[in-house]
Coordinates of C-alpha atoms in Angstrom, one line a residue:
M1 CA 0.0 0.0 0.0
I2 CA 1.2 3.5 -0.8
I3 CA -0.2 6.9 0.3
L4 CA -0.4 9.7 -2.3
N5 CA -2.2 13.0 -2.7
A6 CA -5.6 12.6 -4.2
V7 CA -6.2 14.2 -7.5
L8 CA -9.3 15.2 -9.5
E9 CA -9.1 12.0 -11.5
D10 CA -9.7 10.0 -8.3
A11 CA -13.0 11.6 -7.6
E12 CA -15.2 8.7 -8.9
E13 CA -13.3 6.0 -7.0
L14 CA -13.4 8.1 -3.8
L15 CA -17.1 8.7 -4.2
N16 CA -17.6 5.0 -4.5
I17 CA -15.9 4.5 -1.2
Y18 CA -18.0 7.3 0.4
A19 CA -21.4 6.4 -1.0
P20 CA -22.2 3.4 1.3
Y21 CA -21.4 5.6 4.4
V22 CA -24.2 8.0 3.1
S23 CA -26.7 5.4 2.0
D24 CA -26.3 2.6 4.7
T25 CA -24.9 4.3 7.7
A26 CA -25.1 7.2 10.1
V27 CA -21.3 7.8 9.8
S28 CA -22.1 10.6 7.4
F29 CA -25.1 12.8 8.1
E30 CA -25.7 13.4 4.4
Y31 CA -29.1 12.0 3.3
D32 CA -28.3 11.8 -0.4
I33 CA -25.2 10.6 -2.1
P34 CA -23.5 13.7 -3.9
D35 CA -23.3 13.4 -7.6
L36 CA -19.9 13.1 -9.2
E37 CA -19.6 16.8 -10.1
E38 CA -20.5 17.9 -6.5
F39 CA -17.9 15.4 -5.2
R40 CA -15.2 16.8 -7.6
G41 CA -15.9 20.3 -6.4
R42 CA -15.4 19.3 -2.9
L43 CA -12.1 17.5 -3.6
V44 CA -10.8 20.6 -5.6
S45 CA -12.0 23.0 -2.8
I46 CA -10.5 21.1 0.1
S47 CA -7.2 20.2 -1.6
A48 CA -6.6 23.7 -2.6
H49 CA -5.7 24.5 1.1
Y50 CA -5.4 21.2 3.0
P51 CA -4.0 17.8 2.6
Y52 CA -6.3 15.2 0.8
L53 CA -4.6 11.8 0.8
K54 CA -5.5 8.4 -0.7
A55 CA -4.4 4.9 0.2
V56 CA -3.6 2.8 -2.9
E57 CA -3.3 -1.0 -3.0
G58 CA -2.4 -2.3 -6.4
E59 CA -4.7 -0.5 -8.9
H60 CA -7.3 0.6 -6.4
I61 CA -7.9 3.2 -3.8
V62 CA -8.8 1.5 -0.5
G63 CA -9.3 4.7 1.6
Y64 CA -8.9 8.4 1.9
A65 CA -8.4 11.0 4.5
Y66 CA -8.4 14.7 4.5
A67 CA -8.4 17.9 6.6
S68 CA -10.6 20.8 6.1
A69 CA -11.4 24.2 7.8
F70 CA -12.4 23.8 11.4
K71 CA -14.3 27.2 11.4
N72 CA -14.1 30.0 8.8
R73 CA -12.6 32.7 11.1
S74 CA -8.9 33.7 11.0
A75 CA -8.3 32.8 14.6
Y76 CA -9.0 29.1 13.8
D77 CA -6.5 28.9 11.0
W78 CA -4.2 26.6 13.1
S79 CA -7.0 24.1 13.6
V80 CA -8.5 21.6 11.1
E81 CA -11.3 19.0 11.1
S82 CA -10.1 15.6 9.9
T83 CA -12.1 13.0 8.0
I84 CA -11.4 9.4 7.0
Y85 CA -13.2 6.8 4.9
L86 CA -12.1 3.3 4.0
R87 CA -13.6 0.7 1.7
Q88 CA -15.5 -1.8 4.0
A89 CA -13.2 -4.7 3.0
A90 CA -10.1 -2.5 3.9
R91 CA -11.1 -2.0 7.6
G92 CA -9.2 -3.6 10.3
K93 CA -5.9 -3.8 8.3
G94 CA -4.1 -0.9 9.6
I95 CA -4.8 1.2 6.6
G96 CA -6.7 3.8 8.5
R97 CA -3.9 4.1 11.0
E98 CA -1.3 4.7 8.2
L99 CA -3.6 7.2 6.4
Y100 CA -4.2 9.2 9.6
S101 CA -0.5 9.1 10.5
A102 CA 0.4 10.4 7.1
L103 CA -2.3 13.1 7.3
E104 CA -1.1 14.1 10.8
A105 CA 2.5 14.4 9.6
E106 CA 1.5 16.6 6.6
L107 CA -0.6 18.8 9.0
R108 CA 2.4 19.2 11.3
H109 CA 4.6 20.0 8.3
R110 CA 2.3 22.8 7.3
G111 CA 2.2 24.2 10.7
F112 CA -1.3 23.1 11.9
L113 CA -1.6 22.7 15.6
N114 CA -5.1 21.2 16.3
M115 CA -6.6 18.2 14.7
N116 CA -10.3 17.9 15.4
A117 CA -12.8 15.2 14.6
C118 CA -16.6 15.3 14.9
I119 CA -17.9 11.7 15.3
A120 CA -21.4 10.4 15.3
V121 CA -21.9 7.9 18.2
P122 CA -24.5 5.0 18.3
I123 CA -27.6 5.4 20.4
S124 CA -27.4 1.7 21.5
E125 CA -25.0 -1.1 21.2
D126 CA -27.2 -2.8 18.6
D127 CA -27.7 0.3 16.4
P128 CA -28.0 -1.1 12.8
F129 CA -26.6 2.1 11.3
L130 CA -23.7 3.0 13.4
T131 CA -21.0 1.4 15.6
D132 CA -18.6 2.9 18.1
A133 CA -15.6 2.0 15.7
S134 CA -14.8 5.6 14.8
R135 CA -14.6 6.9 18.3
S136 CA -12.4 3.9 19.3
F137 CA -10.2 4.4 16.2
H138 CA -9.6 8.1 17.1
L139 CA -8.9 7.3 20.7
K140 CA -6.2 4.7 19.5
Q141 CA -4.8 7.5 17.3
G142 CA -4.1 9.7 20.4
F143 CA -7.3 11.8 20.2
S144 CA -9.2 12.9 23.4
E145 CA -12.9 13.5 23.9
V146 CA -13.6 17.1 24.5
G147 CA -17.3 17.4 24.2
I148 CA -20.6 16.0 23.2
F149 CA -23.5 17.5 21.3
H150 CA -26.7 15.7 22.3
K151 CA -29.2 14.6 19.7
S152 CA -27.7 16.9 17.2
G153 CA -28.0 14.7 14.1
Y154 CA -31.2 13.1 12.7
K155 CA -30.9 10.1 10.3
F156 CA -32.9 6.9 9.7
G157 CA -35.6 8.0 12.0
R158 CA -33.4 8.4 15.1
W159 CA -31.3 11.0 16.9
Y160 CA -27.6 10.7 17.2
D161 CA -25.1 12.4 19.5
M162 CA -21.9 13.9 18.1
V163 CA -18.7 13.6 20.0
W164 CA -15.9 16.2 19.5
M165 CA -12.4 14.8 19.8
E166 CA -9.0 16.6 19.4
K167 CA -5.4 15.9 19.1
L168 CA -2.8 18.7 19.7
L169 CA -0.1 18.6 17.0
G170 CA 2.3 21.2 18.2
D171 CA 3.4 24.0 20.5
H172 CA 0.9 26.7 21.1
S173 CA 3.3 29.6 21.6
E174 CA 2.2 33.3 21.8
S175 CA 4.1 34.2 18.6
I176 CA 3.5 31.8 15.7
S177 CA 3.5 31.9 11.9
R178 CA 0.4 31.1 9.8
P179 CA 0.0 27.5 8.6
L180 CA 1.2 26.8 5.0
F181 CA -1.7 26.5 2.6
L182 CA 0.3 24.6 -0.1

C-alpha cells in the first residue's frame, strides 16, 4: 500500500468509497449521495488548502483522509477538522492508522496545531446504522474526547449524539506563523 495525494481523476473512486457511508450508515449525516460533479468540487476546494490523501493497494484506492477548515474565522487557521473513509473490505488492516499518520505528519509540516474530529456515536450497542468504531479508532490515534452535542443529528428516524475529539499537534506559543496553505 502507498499513500499519495488525491487528484481530481480519483473523484469517482473516492465517491464509490464514500457512497455506502451515506446510504447505509449514520457515519455521514448526508441523506443523499452527492453526484460526481459535486464530489469533484469538494475535492478541488478542500485540496486547494489542506492535505487530501489516498491509500492505494495495487490498482485501487482503498481509503482516503483529508483535513478541512475547522471554522471559517482567521483565529481558527491553526485548527482543522479531519475525515477518513475506508472501503468496507479494507477496515481492520491498519490502513486507517497509516492514512491518519500520514495526514497528521502533513498537517504538522504545514504548521497546523489542532486536529479535530466530529464523530457520530451510536444510540445503543445494537444500532443497525452505526458502531462505536470511529470513536475507538480516534482514541487509538491519540485523540481525546472534549465534548458532546446531544441529539444533534437526525438520520434513519433516530437522533444521534456527536462527540468532538481533538489531538494537539504542536506547541501553542504566543508568537507563531500562519500555517502553510500549499
